[in-house]
Coordinates of C-alpha atoms in Angstrom, one line a residue:
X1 CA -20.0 -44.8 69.3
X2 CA -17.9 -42.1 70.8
X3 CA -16.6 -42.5 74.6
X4 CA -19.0 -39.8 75.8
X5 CA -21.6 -41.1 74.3
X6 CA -20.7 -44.5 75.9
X7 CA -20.8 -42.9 78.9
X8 CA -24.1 -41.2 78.4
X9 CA -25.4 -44.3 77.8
X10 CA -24.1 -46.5 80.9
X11 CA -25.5 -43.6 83.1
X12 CA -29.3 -43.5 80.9
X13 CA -29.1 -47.7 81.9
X14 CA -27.9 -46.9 85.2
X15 CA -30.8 -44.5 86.5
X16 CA -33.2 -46.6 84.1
X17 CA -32.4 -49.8 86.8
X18 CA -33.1 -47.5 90.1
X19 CA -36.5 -46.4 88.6
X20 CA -37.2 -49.7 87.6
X21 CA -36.8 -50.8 91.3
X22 CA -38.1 -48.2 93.1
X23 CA -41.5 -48.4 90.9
X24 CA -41.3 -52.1 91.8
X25 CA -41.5 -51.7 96.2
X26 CA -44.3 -49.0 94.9
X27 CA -46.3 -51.6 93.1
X28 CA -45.8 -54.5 96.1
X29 CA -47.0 -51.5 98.6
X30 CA -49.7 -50.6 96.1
X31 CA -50.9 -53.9 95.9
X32 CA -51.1 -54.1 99.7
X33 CA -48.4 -56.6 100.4
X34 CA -46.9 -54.5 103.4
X35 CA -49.5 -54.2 105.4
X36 CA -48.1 -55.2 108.9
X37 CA -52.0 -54.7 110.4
X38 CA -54.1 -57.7 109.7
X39 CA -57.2 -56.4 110.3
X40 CA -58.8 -58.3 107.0
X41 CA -58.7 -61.6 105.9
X42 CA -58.9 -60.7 102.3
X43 CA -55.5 -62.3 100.0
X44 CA -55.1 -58.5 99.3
X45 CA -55.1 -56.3 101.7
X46 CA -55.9 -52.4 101.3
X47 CA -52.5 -50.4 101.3
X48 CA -51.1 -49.1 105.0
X49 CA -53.1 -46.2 105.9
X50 CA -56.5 -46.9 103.7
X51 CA -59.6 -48.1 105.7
X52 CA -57.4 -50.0 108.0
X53 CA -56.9 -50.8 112.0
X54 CA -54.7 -53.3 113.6
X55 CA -56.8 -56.3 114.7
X56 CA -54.8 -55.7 118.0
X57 CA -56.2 -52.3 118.8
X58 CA -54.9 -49.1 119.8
X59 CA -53.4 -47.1 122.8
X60 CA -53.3 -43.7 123.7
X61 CA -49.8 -42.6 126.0
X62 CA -49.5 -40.4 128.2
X63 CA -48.1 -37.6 125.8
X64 CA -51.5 -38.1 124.0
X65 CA -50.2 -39.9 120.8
X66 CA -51.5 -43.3 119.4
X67 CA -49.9 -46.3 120.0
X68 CA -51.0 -48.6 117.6
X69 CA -50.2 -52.3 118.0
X70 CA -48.9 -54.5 115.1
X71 CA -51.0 -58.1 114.6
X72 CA -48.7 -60.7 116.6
X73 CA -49.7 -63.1 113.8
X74 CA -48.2 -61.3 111.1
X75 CA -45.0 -60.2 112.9
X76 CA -44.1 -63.4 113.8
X77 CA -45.0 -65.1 110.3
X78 CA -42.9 -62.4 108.4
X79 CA -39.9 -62.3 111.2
X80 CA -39.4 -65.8 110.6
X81 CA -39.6 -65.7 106.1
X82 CA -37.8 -62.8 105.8
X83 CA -35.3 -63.0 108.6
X84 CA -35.7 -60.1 109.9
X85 CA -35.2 -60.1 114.3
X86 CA -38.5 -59.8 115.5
X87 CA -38.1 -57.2 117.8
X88 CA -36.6 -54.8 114.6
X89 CA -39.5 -55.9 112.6
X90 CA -41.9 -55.1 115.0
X91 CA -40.2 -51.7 115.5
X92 CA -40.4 -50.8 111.2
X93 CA -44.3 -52.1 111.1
X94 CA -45.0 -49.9 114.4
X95 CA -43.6 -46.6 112.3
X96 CA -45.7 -47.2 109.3
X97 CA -49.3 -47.9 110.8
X98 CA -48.1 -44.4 113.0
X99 CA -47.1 -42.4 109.9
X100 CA -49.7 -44.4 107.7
X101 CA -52.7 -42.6 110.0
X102 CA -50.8 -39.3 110.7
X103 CA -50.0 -39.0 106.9
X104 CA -51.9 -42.0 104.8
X105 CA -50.8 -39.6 101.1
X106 CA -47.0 -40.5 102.0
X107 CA -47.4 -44.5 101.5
X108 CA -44.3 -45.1 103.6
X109 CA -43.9 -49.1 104.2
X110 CA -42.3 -51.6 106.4
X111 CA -40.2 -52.8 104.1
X112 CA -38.6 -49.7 103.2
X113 CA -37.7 -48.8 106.6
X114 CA -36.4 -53.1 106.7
X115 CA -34.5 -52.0 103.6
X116 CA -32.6 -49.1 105.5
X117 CA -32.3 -50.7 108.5
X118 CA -30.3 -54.2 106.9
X119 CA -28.2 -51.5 105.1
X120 CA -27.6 -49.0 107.6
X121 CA -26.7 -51.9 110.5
X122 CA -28.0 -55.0 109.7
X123 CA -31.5 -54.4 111.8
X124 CA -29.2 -52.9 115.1
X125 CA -26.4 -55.9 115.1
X126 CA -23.2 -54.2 113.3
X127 CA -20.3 -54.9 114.4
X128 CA -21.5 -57.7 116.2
X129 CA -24.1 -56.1 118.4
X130 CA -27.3 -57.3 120.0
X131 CA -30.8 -55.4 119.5
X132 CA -32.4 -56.0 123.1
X133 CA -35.9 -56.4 124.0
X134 CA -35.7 -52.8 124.9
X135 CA -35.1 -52.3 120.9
X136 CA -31.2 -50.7 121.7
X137 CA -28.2 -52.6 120.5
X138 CA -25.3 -53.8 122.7
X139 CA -23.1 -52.3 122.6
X140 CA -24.1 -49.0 121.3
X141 CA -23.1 -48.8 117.4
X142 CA -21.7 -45.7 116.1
X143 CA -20.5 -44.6 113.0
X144 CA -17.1 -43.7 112.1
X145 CA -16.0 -39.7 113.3
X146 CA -17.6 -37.2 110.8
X147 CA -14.2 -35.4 110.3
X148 CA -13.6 -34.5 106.8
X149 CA -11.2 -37.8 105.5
X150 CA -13.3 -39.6 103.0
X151 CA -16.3 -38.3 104.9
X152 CA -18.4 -35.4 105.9
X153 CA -16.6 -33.0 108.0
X154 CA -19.6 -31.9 111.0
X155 CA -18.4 -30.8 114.1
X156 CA -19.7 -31.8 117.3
X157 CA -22.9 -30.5 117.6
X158 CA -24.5 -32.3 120.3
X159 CA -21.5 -32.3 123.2
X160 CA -20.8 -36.0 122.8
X161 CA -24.3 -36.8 124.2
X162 CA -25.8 -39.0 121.6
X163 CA -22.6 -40.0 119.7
X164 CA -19.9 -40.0 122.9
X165 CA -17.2 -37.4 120.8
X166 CA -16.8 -34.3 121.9
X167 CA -14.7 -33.3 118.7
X168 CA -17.1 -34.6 115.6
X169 CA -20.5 -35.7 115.4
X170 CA -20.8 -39.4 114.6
X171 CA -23.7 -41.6 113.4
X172 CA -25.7 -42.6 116.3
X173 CA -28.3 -46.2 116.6
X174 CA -29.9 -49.3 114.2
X175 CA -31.0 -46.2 111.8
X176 CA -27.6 -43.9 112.0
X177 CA -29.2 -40.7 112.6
X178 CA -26.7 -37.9 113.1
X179 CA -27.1 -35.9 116.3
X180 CA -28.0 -32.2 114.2
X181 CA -30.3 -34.6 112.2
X182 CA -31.6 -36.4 115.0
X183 CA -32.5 -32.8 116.8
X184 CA -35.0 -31.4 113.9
X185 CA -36.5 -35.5 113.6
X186 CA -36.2 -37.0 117.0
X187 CA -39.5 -39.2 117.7
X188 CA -40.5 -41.2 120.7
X189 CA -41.7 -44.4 119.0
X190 CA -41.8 -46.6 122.2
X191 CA -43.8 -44.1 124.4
X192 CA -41.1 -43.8 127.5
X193 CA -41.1 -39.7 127.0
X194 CA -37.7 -40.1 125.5
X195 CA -36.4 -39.4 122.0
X196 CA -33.2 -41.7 121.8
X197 CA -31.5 -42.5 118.7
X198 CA -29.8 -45.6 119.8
X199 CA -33.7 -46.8 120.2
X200 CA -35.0 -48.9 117.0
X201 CA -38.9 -47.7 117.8
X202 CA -37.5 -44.6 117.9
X203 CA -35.4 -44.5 115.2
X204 CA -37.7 -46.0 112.9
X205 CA -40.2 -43.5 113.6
X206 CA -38.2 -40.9 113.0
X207 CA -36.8 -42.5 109.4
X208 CA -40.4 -42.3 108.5
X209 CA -41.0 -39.2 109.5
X210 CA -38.2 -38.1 107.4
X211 CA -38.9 -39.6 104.6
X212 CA -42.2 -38.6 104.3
X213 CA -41.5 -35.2 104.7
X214 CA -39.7 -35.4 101.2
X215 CA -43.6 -35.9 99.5
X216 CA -45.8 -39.1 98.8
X217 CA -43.1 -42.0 98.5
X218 CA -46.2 -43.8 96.5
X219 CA -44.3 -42.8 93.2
X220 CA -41.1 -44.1 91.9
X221 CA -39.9 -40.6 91.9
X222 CA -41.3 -39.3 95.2
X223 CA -39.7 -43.0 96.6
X224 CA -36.0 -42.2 95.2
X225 CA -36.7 -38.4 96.1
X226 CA -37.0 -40.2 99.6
X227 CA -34.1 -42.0 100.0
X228 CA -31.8 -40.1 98.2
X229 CA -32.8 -37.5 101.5
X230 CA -31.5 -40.2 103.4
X231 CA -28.3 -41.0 101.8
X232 CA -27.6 -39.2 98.7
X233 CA -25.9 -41.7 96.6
X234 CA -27.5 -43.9 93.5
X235 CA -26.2 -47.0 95.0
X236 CA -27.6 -46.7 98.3
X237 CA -30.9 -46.5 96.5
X238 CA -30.0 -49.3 94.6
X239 CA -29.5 -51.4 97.6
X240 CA -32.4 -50.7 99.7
X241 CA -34.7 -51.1 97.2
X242 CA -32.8 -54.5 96.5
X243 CA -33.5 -55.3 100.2
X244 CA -37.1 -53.6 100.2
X245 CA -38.5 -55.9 97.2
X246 CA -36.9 -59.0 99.0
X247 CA -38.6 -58.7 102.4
X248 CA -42.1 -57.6 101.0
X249 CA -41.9 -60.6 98.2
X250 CA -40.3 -63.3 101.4
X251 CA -43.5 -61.9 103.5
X252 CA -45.6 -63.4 100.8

């Protein structure tokens, strides 16, 4: 066999393993295993979105948008078998019953959004920070300064308000959302009025968001499609759908 022909074939293995494991969160959210709402007794669960309502309920804020509850059963049952902080989890099961009913064709999960959030910042606590009860980490995490050397170059675009540099824009929160990013997706997951980054309801809601906007992420395609929108690199995909199948299969 020729070198290039070696190499051909080490990149045909390569993007044969990420379809293989993005088709395998598909099939555990197919088969209903990330449904954070426990609304059924049934062993298998419809998937998120399909025929579904927390057994908790549902609020309406005051900016008319529906709150809806995740089952305190569940969260604490999968916060403890996955590892997962509780108050992270409850902020990535929150976003997809909200973008399961505002968009039930884009089949966004939990543990996709878990997946992200380990990756991204280890559920808020890089670097040795804390995720609080009011979902923002302490102290504030922030990527490194988006300034051309071995990164993006992105000048400031926000005036240092989310990301504290006035000279380059900087990853901001649990999700890293970058402030021009975080302007077009921006989401006010906990209801307080306020569209902040640094917040995990928040920033979860506005991953989903995101993602979903790429198409139905109920395909092995239209998942990858997703997350390569997110970070566009094969092995990022590779490792949050690593982290993805592990928390849905620990929730078992």
């Amino acid at each position: 066999m020729t070198r290039a022909a070696q190499v051909v074939t080490r990149l045909a293995v390569v993007l044969g393993v990420l379809v293989i494991a993005a088709a395998a969160v598909i099939l555990l959210q197919l088969v209903g295993a990330e449904t954070p709402a426990e609304a059924t007794t049934a062993t298998r669960a419809p998937a998120p979105g399909v025929g579904q309502a927390p057994r908790s309920g549902a609020t309406t804020d005051a900016e008319g948008e529906t709150r809806r509850a995740v089952d305190a059963g569940w969260l604490t049952r999968t916060a403890a078998s996955t590892g997962i902080p509780e108050r992270a989890l409850a902020a990535y099961a929150s976003a997809d019953l909200i973008v399961s009913a505002e968009d039930p064709s884009c089949g966004i999960g939990w543990n996709t959004l878990a997946g992200i959030g380990l990756i991204e910042t280890d559920h808020g606590r890089h670097g040795g920070a804390v995720l609080g009860a009011d979902g923002r980490p302490e102290p504030p995490i922030r990527g490194a300064a988006l300034d051309g050397n071995g990164v993006m170059a992105i000048p400031d675009t926000d005036g240092g308000a989310w990301d504290g540099d006035t000279v380059w824009d900087r990853a901001v929160g649990p999700m890293q959302f970058i402030p021009e990013t975080w302007r077009t997706w921006g989401a006010d997951g906990d209801g307080d009025g306020v569209a902040d980054p640094n917040q995990i309801d928040d920033a979860a809601l506005a991953a989903a968001r995101y993602l979903c906007a790429s198409g139905s992420v109920a395909t092995p395609e239209g998942w990858r499609r997703a997350i390569l929108r997110y970070n566009d690199l094969d092995q990022y995909v590779a490792d949050v759908a690593r982290a993805a199948n592990g928390y849905v299969a620990a929730a078992r």
